[in-house]
Amino acid sequence: MKFPSDFVWGAATSSYQIEGVEPKHGRGDSVWDDFCRNSGAIKHNHSGVIACDHVNRYRDDVALMKKMGLGAYRFSISWPRVMPEGVGATSETGLGFYDRLVDELLAVGIEPWATLFHWDYPLALHHCGGWLNPASPYWFEEYVGVIIDRLSDRVTNWFTINEPQVFVGLGYGTGEHAPGLKLPISDQILISHRVLQAHGLASRTIRERSKTAPRIGWAPVGVISYPATDNPADVEAARKATFSCSRENVWNNTWFDDPAFLGTYPEDGLKLFEKYLPDSWQRDLEVVAQPMDYLGLNIYRGTAVRAGADGDAEHVGLPVGDPRTAFGWEITPPAMYWGPKFLFERYKKPIIISENGLSNRDWIALDGRVHDPQRIDYTARHLNELGRAINDGVVVNGYFHWSLMDNFEWAEGYDQRFGLVYVDFESQERTPKDSASWYANVIKTNGNSLDDPATIIEARPAPITRSAPTKKESK
Ligand code: FCB
């Protein structure tokens, strides 16, 4: 198995999940601040107030990334940290933070990959109608302009928006995520439409205003059906299921990716949802389909299917006692072969795996280290499948592990540990897990170490040492 020599090996985080609020920044509230304070919906009433205190410890965190040999780091920018009211005035302290983070990364040879929106929507704009307001795409465009003017001399890789399916579905449908609304599907569709417009306007702004040649994509969640066997009928059924938009919810690929990459909504989706779109929807779509450089895919798991009597997909149940992550998510590595393959074939854009990983019950063992063979095995299985897709002609430019470090996992609070680096949330001490050293070796060998299954368990690499105690920054 060979990964291309310029393959990007990275890890990912997002602003609200790691930064901490830091009152000195004059940051505005996001819907997540408000949701954590008031909804009672977060496990143990946790919040992102301190999170990983990354805003004060980013230098140590970048030093750890360097020790792991990361080639790239995907982080997100907190909109209300840089524009407290969402539009209008900017915060110099907030912008300065991202300036310094980017400089620190570049100084040690790590490519910054910035996500412009990973769910921490400015509360002030939410109070003005949020994503339901027809002006909302233009608010986002204004914010993106500020970021591009500030960072595009040094940042060239951009994701506009992370997982529209999740923040629309959980934030405005089931109410499990901020802002905790339970709106009917008609409103969720209208919001999705505004989000697509925002993506288009943002992409255009990045392209037009960047000081260096940008590369642009977005990071939807890949909703993957994969065939239970290689039988062509099963493969076809899986492909159809992956591209269908035939249920009254936002959990699909094509309602989002077709407009962004093909300039149209899918026909089956229009049958269900056209009635909820504004009259101007066709005109609105003109701005949505901007030239894209890659398609980011967040893939954690998929659904096994086979062809039923009519050729349509039928779910194939997983065996009793099947492997699961600590979150209870099924472990389904073939999703990492079929997902990139199907989506590459439809949209013909290079794929970036913008997130993949698992939560695990990690703790510090008596020997002072964090042993997480499940994370190593899960990641190896998924990278093997990704390598197989590459060998079969799918163009994949990079892989970002979720996550660099344990962090605030939304409604789960701090219960789900996704990191390559263990975080003690009381002391803020970081301890790289075994998986961090293992991943460092994968990176060093450009994936060739994956050919030797023994490296997964037996040849446990030397630990990456813990970070030194951190000093708080004065700024
Ligand atoms: C994805 C999110 C990310 C993280 C992982 C586990 O849906 O993009 O922020 O929560 O799941």
XYZ file of C-alpha atoms and ligand atoms in Angstrom:
486
model
C 0.000 0.000 0.000
C 1.348 3.392 -0.931
C 0.159 6.814 0.094
C 1.169 9.593 -2.308
C 4.438 11.251 -1.350
C 2.696 14.600 -0.776
C -0.060 13.062 1.368
C -1.094 15.404 4.191
C -1.019 13.785 7.648
C -2.789 15.853 10.260
C -4.992 16.069 13.304
C -8.057 18.203 13.919
C -9.795 20.199 16.649
C -12.424 22.923 16.836
C -12.518 26.225 18.656
C -15.284 25.746 21.224
C -14.117 22.236 22.014
C -10.588 23.223 23.044
C -10.002 26.946 23.403
C -11.683 27.973 26.649
C -13.529 31.243 26.966
C -10.758 33.546 28.301
C -12.585 36.682 29.455
C -9.629 38.933 28.596
C -10.295 38.357 24.909
C -13.507 40.352 24.942
C -15.013 37.507 22.988
C -18.759 37.537 22.396
C -20.932 34.623 23.463
C -21.700 31.863 21.017
C -24.866 29.775 21.006
C -22.808 27.067 22.710
C -21.967 29.322 25.692
C -25.635 30.023 26.135
C -26.703 26.399 25.579
C -24.209 25.085 28.136
C -25.351 27.626 30.719
C -29.070 27.319 30.258
C -30.253 24.153 28.618
C -29.366 21.515 31.214
C -28.679 19.369 28.169
C -24.952 18.808 28.643
C -23.834 15.791 30.638
C -22.769 16.774 34.164
C -23.498 20.392 33.194
C -20.065 20.577 31.638
C -19.216 23.493 29.364
C -16.404 24.788 27.200
C -15.517 27.586 29.633
C -12.087 26.091 30.271
C -12.020 23.133 27.871
C -8.302 22.534 27.096
C -7.376 26.148 27.877
C -5.786 26.081 24.456
C -6.046 29.823 24.081
C -3.359 30.083 26.766
C -1.495 26.862 26.027
C -1.396 26.804 22.250
C 2.407 27.019 22.207
C 2.756 23.798 24.183
C 0.095 22.184 22.034
C 1.931 23.115 18.854
C 5.138 21.756 20.390
C 3.355 18.423 20.938
C 2.123 18.437 17.349
C 5.686 18.926 16.230
C 6.872 15.988 18.319
C 4.226 13.868 16.623
C 5.528 14.978 13.260
C 2.169 16.322 12.099
C 2.348 17.869 8.667
C -0.897 19.784 9.118
C -3.272 20.949 11.812
C -6.967 21.558 11.218
C -8.420 24.054 13.694
C -11.474 26.270 13.574
C -11.853 29.966 14.121
C -14.370 31.129 16.682
C -16.526 33.715 14.937
C -17.577 35.520 18.156
C -13.974 35.581 19.406
C -12.995 37.731 16.436
C -16.330 39.541 15.974
C -18.095 39.650 19.345
C -21.429 40.705 17.830
C -20.977 38.568 14.714
C -20.819 41.590 12.385
C -19.297 45.048 12.668
C -16.574 45.536 15.252
C -13.673 43.103 15.359
C -11.659 42.083 18.407
C -7.959 42.679 17.975
C -7.194 40.281 20.812
C -9.215 37.545 19.163
C -7.640 38.071 15.763
C -4.223 38.317 17.385
C -4.705 34.894 18.937
C -5.167 33.252 15.535
C -2.252 35.272 14.166
C 0.021 33.859 16.832
C -1.334 30.319 16.473
C -0.707 30.378 12.728
C 2.783 31.839 13.181
C 3.622 29.219 15.778
C 2.495 26.422 13.446
C 4.414 27.788 10.483
C 7.529 28.267 12.574
C 7.679 24.518 13.186
C 6.678 23.525 9.660
C 3.050 22.550 10.301
C 0.525 23.665 7.677
C -2.480 25.462 9.137
C -5.838 24.257 7.754
C -8.533 26.604 8.994
C -12.238 25.862 9.311
C -14.306 29.031 9.281
C -17.366 27.672 11.033
C -17.461 24.740 13.415
C -20.751 25.496 15.140
C -19.966 28.310 17.623
C -22.413 30.766 16.080
C -22.456 34.303 17.530
C -25.289 34.542 20.069
C -25.963 38.157 19.063
C -26.786 37.019 15.522
C -28.866 34.142 16.814
C -30.962 36.748 18.590
C -31.486 38.435 15.220
C -32.998 35.285 13.745
C -29.753 33.385 13.177
C -29.575 31.116 10.146
C -33.279 31.655 9.466
C -32.652 35.308 8.671
C -32.219 35.829 4.893
C -29.312 38.158 5.727
C -27.429 35.398 7.550
C -25.312 34.266 4.552
C -24.093 37.855 4.184
C -23.179 38.063 7.869
C -21.011 35.023 7.348
C -19.523 36.578 4.222
C -18.542 39.686 6.199
C -16.842 37.618 8.889
C -15.015 35.496 6.319
C -13.728 38.675 4.647
C -12.217 39.785 7.965
C -10.456 36.454 8.415
C -9.182 36.319 4.852
C -7.787 39.841 5.074
C -6.018 38.890 8.258
C -4.742 35.347 7.728
C -4.631 34.577 4.010
C -1.065 35.761 3.646
C -0.144 32.668 5.693
C -3.125 30.301 5.528
C -3.926 28.757 2.155
C -6.112 25.766 3.068
C -9.698 26.479 4.087
C -12.824 24.616 5.038
C -15.860 26.877 4.984
C -18.307 24.965 7.170
C -18.159 21.832 9.279
C -20.897 19.196 9.133
C -24.006 21.148 8.173
C -26.013 17.937 8.621
C -25.086 17.741 12.296
C -25.495 21.305 13.414
C -28.746 21.715 11.497
C -30.124 18.291 12.473
C -29.109 18.352 16.132
C -29.133 22.101 16.759
C -32.411 22.955 15.027
C -34.140 19.554 14.686
C -33.737 17.366 17.759
C -32.489 20.168 19.997
C -29.598 18.075 21.372
C -27.019 20.634 20.290
C -26.950 24.424 20.512
C -29.063 26.413 20.069
C -31.353 23.588 21.214
C -34.313 24.309 18.946
C -36.812 21.719 17.800
C -37.942 23.198 14.532
C -39.962 21.417 11.876
C -38.241 20.035 8.813
C -39.463 23.029 6.777
C -37.276 25.334 8.883
C -34.350 22.919 8.843
C -34.475 22.984 5.051
C -34.616 26.753 4.995
C -31.638 26.892 7.342
C -29.732 24.415 5.154
C -30.408 26.668 2.176
C -28.971 29.693 4.020
C -25.983 27.612 5.081
C -25.360 26.625 1.461
C -25.536 30.263 0.397
C -23.105 31.108 3.199
C -20.743 28.412 1.941
C -20.889 29.826 -1.590
C -20.396 33.435 -0.550
C -17.528 32.429 1.729
C -15.833 30.425 -1.020
C -16.120 33.345 -3.423
C -14.701 35.735 -0.832
C -11.781 33.427 -0.111
C -11.029 33.040 -3.819
C -11.279 36.757 -4.574
C -9.599 38.251 -1.541
C -6.864 35.806 -0.560
C -3.351 37.150 -0.638
C -1.959 33.752 -1.585
C -3.529 31.157 -3.911
C -6.127 29.447 -1.719
C -7.379 25.866 -1.654
C -10.987 25.616 -0.618
C -13.342 22.880 0.492
C -15.883 22.152 3.156
C -16.297 19.350 5.652
C -19.718 17.730 5.563
C -20.259 14.513 7.455
C -20.044 11.663 4.966
C -23.250 9.682 5.460
C -22.015 6.378 4.098
C -23.830 3.201 3.118
C -21.376 0.525 2.098
C -21.964 -2.872 0.504
C -21.852 -5.884 2.787
C -20.251 -7.878 -0.073
C -18.431 -7.046 -3.323
C -21.389 -8.334 -5.314
C -22.185 -5.647 -7.949
C -25.857 -5.556 -6.958
C -24.892 -4.796 -3.349
C -22.404 -2.165 -4.495
C -25.075 -0.490 -6.601
C -27.574 -0.587 -3.749
C -25.010 1.008 -1.437
C -24.213 3.700 -3.974
C -27.890 4.524 -4.422
C -28.428 4.659 -0.667
C -25.391 6.915 -0.200
C -26.811 9.339 -2.752
C -30.458 9.177 -1.849
C -32.304 12.077 -0.290
C -35.656 10.526 0.340
C -36.340 10.913 4.024
C -37.786 13.875 5.887
C -34.533 14.800 7.576
C -31.168 16.377 6.785
C -29.041 13.209 7.191
C -27.860 12.744 3.662
C -25.011 13.754 1.355
C -26.676 15.071 -1.755
C -28.916 17.812 -0.333
C -25.681 19.537 0.669
C -23.008 18.360 -1.746
C -25.007 18.485 -4.985
C -25.669 22.242 -4.714
C -22.088 22.894 -3.573
C -20.423 20.821 -6.301
C -23.007 20.415 -9.065
C -25.066 23.588 -8.663
C -28.420 21.820 -8.258
C -30.462 20.155 -5.561
C -30.982 16.408 -6.100
C -34.270 15.510 -7.780
C -35.483 13.144 -5.079
C -34.734 15.819 -2.475
C -36.637 18.466 -4.408
C -39.701 16.227 -4.459
C -39.695 16.286 -0.685
C -38.318 19.695 0.117
C -38.872 22.157 -2.744
C -42.022 23.385 -1.052
C -39.948 24.623 1.878
C -37.433 26.594 -0.191
C -37.737 30.324 -0.825
C -39.030 31.285 -4.284
C -35.589 32.574 -5.167
C -33.908 29.207 -4.571
C -32.711 28.651 -8.132
C -31.178 32.109 -8.313
C -29.660 31.634 -4.842
C -27.924 28.476 -5.995
C -25.877 30.422 -8.530
C -23.545 31.584 -5.803
C -23.452 28.223 -4.013
C -21.510 26.237 -6.605
C -18.100 27.882 -6.510
C -14.954 26.208 -7.836
C -13.791 23.819 -5.106
C -10.343 22.324 -4.638
C -11.333 19.372 -2.484
C -14.179 17.700 -0.675
C -13.603 17.193 3.032
C -15.268 14.142 4.524
C -15.792 13.462 8.200
C -16.169 9.698 8.376
C -16.545 7.842 11.651
C -18.763 4.941 10.615
C -21.141 3.707 7.945
C -24.107 1.418 7.434
C -23.722 -2.000 5.809
C -26.360 -2.721 3.176
C -27.191 -5.317 0.555
C -29.505 -5.262 -2.447
C -33.071 -6.249 -1.582
C -35.441 -7.924 -4.027
C -36.117 -4.574 -5.782
C -32.415 -3.728 -5.919
C -32.786 -1.080 -3.226
C -30.622 -1.133 -0.124
C -31.565 -3.212 2.875
C -29.675 -2.775 6.136
C -27.512 -5.691 7.126
C -27.516 -6.048 10.880
C -24.152 -6.218 12.591
C -23.276 -9.387 14.489
C -24.257 -9.734 18.120
C -21.523 -8.273 20.294
C -20.002 -6.307 17.425
C -17.144 -3.958 18.279
C -18.197 -0.483 19.394
C -16.468 2.677 20.503
C -17.009 4.148 23.968
C -19.694 6.336 22.387
C -21.435 3.140 21.235
C -20.659 3.891 17.580
C -20.279 0.824 15.356
C -16.764 0.172 14.049
C -17.108 -0.191 10.288
C -13.768 0.348 8.484
C -15.120 -0.421 4.962
C -16.917 2.941 5.187
C -13.454 4.443 4.725
C -13.060 2.644 1.402
C -16.537 3.027 -0.062
C -17.296 6.521 1.228
C -14.330 8.257 -0.437
C -14.823 6.091 -3.549
C -18.521 6.887 -4.032
C -18.116 10.596 -3.296
C -15.035 10.940 -5.479
C -16.828 9.260 -8.353
C -19.825 11.578 -8.067
C -18.117 14.924 -7.445
C -14.706 14.271 -9.033
C -12.879 16.322 -6.435
C -9.868 15.209 -4.426
C -10.953 13.928 -1.042
C -9.564 15.088 2.273
C -10.546 13.004 5.262
C -11.196 15.969 7.515
C -12.137 13.858 10.556
C -11.910 10.222 11.622
C -11.318 8.728 15.043
C -13.017 7.194 18.059
C -13.781 7.850 21.682
C -12.272 5.426 24.106
C -12.188 4.905 27.885
C -8.639 6.149 28.308
C -6.839 6.812 31.569
C -3.286 7.176 32.816
C -1.937 3.749 33.733
C 0.328 2.925 36.665
C 3.338 3.350 34.411
C 2.309 6.930 33.722
C 1.322 6.244 30.140
C -2.004 6.026 28.330
C -2.420 2.713 26.533
C -5.057 2.887 23.837
C -4.681 -0.136 21.558
C -8.291 0.248 20.416
C -7.530 3.681 18.951
C -4.439 2.334 17.211
C -6.346 -0.624 15.803
C -9.341 1.474 14.711
C -7.122 4.018 12.997
C -4.970 1.361 11.324
C -8.055 -0.392 9.962
C -9.457 2.872 8.609
C -6.155 3.967 7.095
C -5.800 0.551 5.455
C -9.193 1.000 3.832
C -8.289 4.519 2.755
C -5.046 3.220 1.255
C -7.046 0.585 -0.614
C -9.278 3.319 -2.066
C -6.199 5.283 -3.142
C -4.730 2.190 -4.788
C -8.021 1.772 -6.643
C -7.741 5.258 -8.134
C -9.563 7.479 -5.641
C -7.679 10.752 -5.272
C -7.209 11.405 -1.571
C -4.968 14.298 -0.557
C -4.900 13.940 3.201
C -6.148 12.558 6.503
C -6.882 14.443 9.725
C -7.329 12.394 12.865
C -10.063 13.542 15.226
C -8.788 14.647 17.530
C -5.411 16.051 18.436
C -6.394 15.972 22.103
C -9.279 15.026 24.378
C -11.788 17.853 24.460
C -15.318 19.054 25.090
C -17.474 16.622 23.143
C -20.602 18.784 22.828
C -23.651 17.328 24.633
C -21.428 14.561 26.052
C -19.315 17.052 27.976
C -15.880 15.609 28.718
C -17.040 11.992 28.883
C -15.909 10.987 25.398
C -12.149 11.076 24.907
C -11.228 11.315 21.243
C -7.641 12.569 21.552
C -4.264 11.264 20.489
C -3.186 13.266 23.517
C -4.785 12.693 26.914
C -5.877 15.819 28.757
C -6.296 15.958 32.526
C -9.045 18.563 32.633
C -8.292 19.489 36.262
C -4.571 20.170 35.878
C -4.551 20.707 32.102
C -1.582 18.351 31.893
C -1.224 16.689 28.489
C -0.042 13.080 28.108
C 0.434 11.770 24.575
C -1.217 8.366 24.336
C 0.379 5.290 22.765
C -1.635 6.145 19.657
C 0.241 9.448 19.366
C 3.586 7.635 19.105
C 2.053 5.075 16.772
C 0.610 7.805 14.544
C 3.983 9.601 14.587
C 5.473 6.441 13.098
C 2.736 6.192 10.472
C 3.502 9.771 9.484
C 7.259 9.231 9.474
C 6.943 6.239 7.156
C 4.215 7.914 5.040
C 1.875 5.094 5.939
C 4.273 2.259 5.125
C 4.341 1.098 8.749
C 0.687 0.130 8.264
C 1.863 -2.772 6.097
C 3.260 -4.432 9.187
C 0.411 -5.353 11.538
C 2.963 -6.083 14.255
C 3.519 -2.354 14.711
C -0.043 -2.103 15.940
C 0.435 -3.965 19.184
C 3.871 -5.458 19.572
C 6.362 -2.866 18.504
C 5.035 -0.271 20.868
C 6.980 2.850 20.024
C 8.825 4.951 22.557
C 6.468 7.395 24.215
C 6.264 10.988 23.172
C 7.099 12.772 26.373
C 4.596 14.837 28.273
C 4.510 18.547 27.880
C 6.354 20.635 30.430
C 4.100 22.536 32.838
C 2.661 25.458 30.996
C 2.825 29.117 31.778
C -0.167 31.281 31.110
C 0.286 33.964 28.518
C -0.158 37.495 29.665
C -2.011 38.580 26.525
C -17.959 15.397 14.624
C -17.666 16.847 14.941
C -16.516 17.040 15.889
C -16.483 15.985 16.967
C -16.575 14.602 16.368
C -16.495 13.487 17.365
O -19.315 15.266 14.330
O -17.377 17.556 13.757
O -16.594 18.333 16.410
O -17.466 16.227 17.880
O -17.765 14.487 15.645
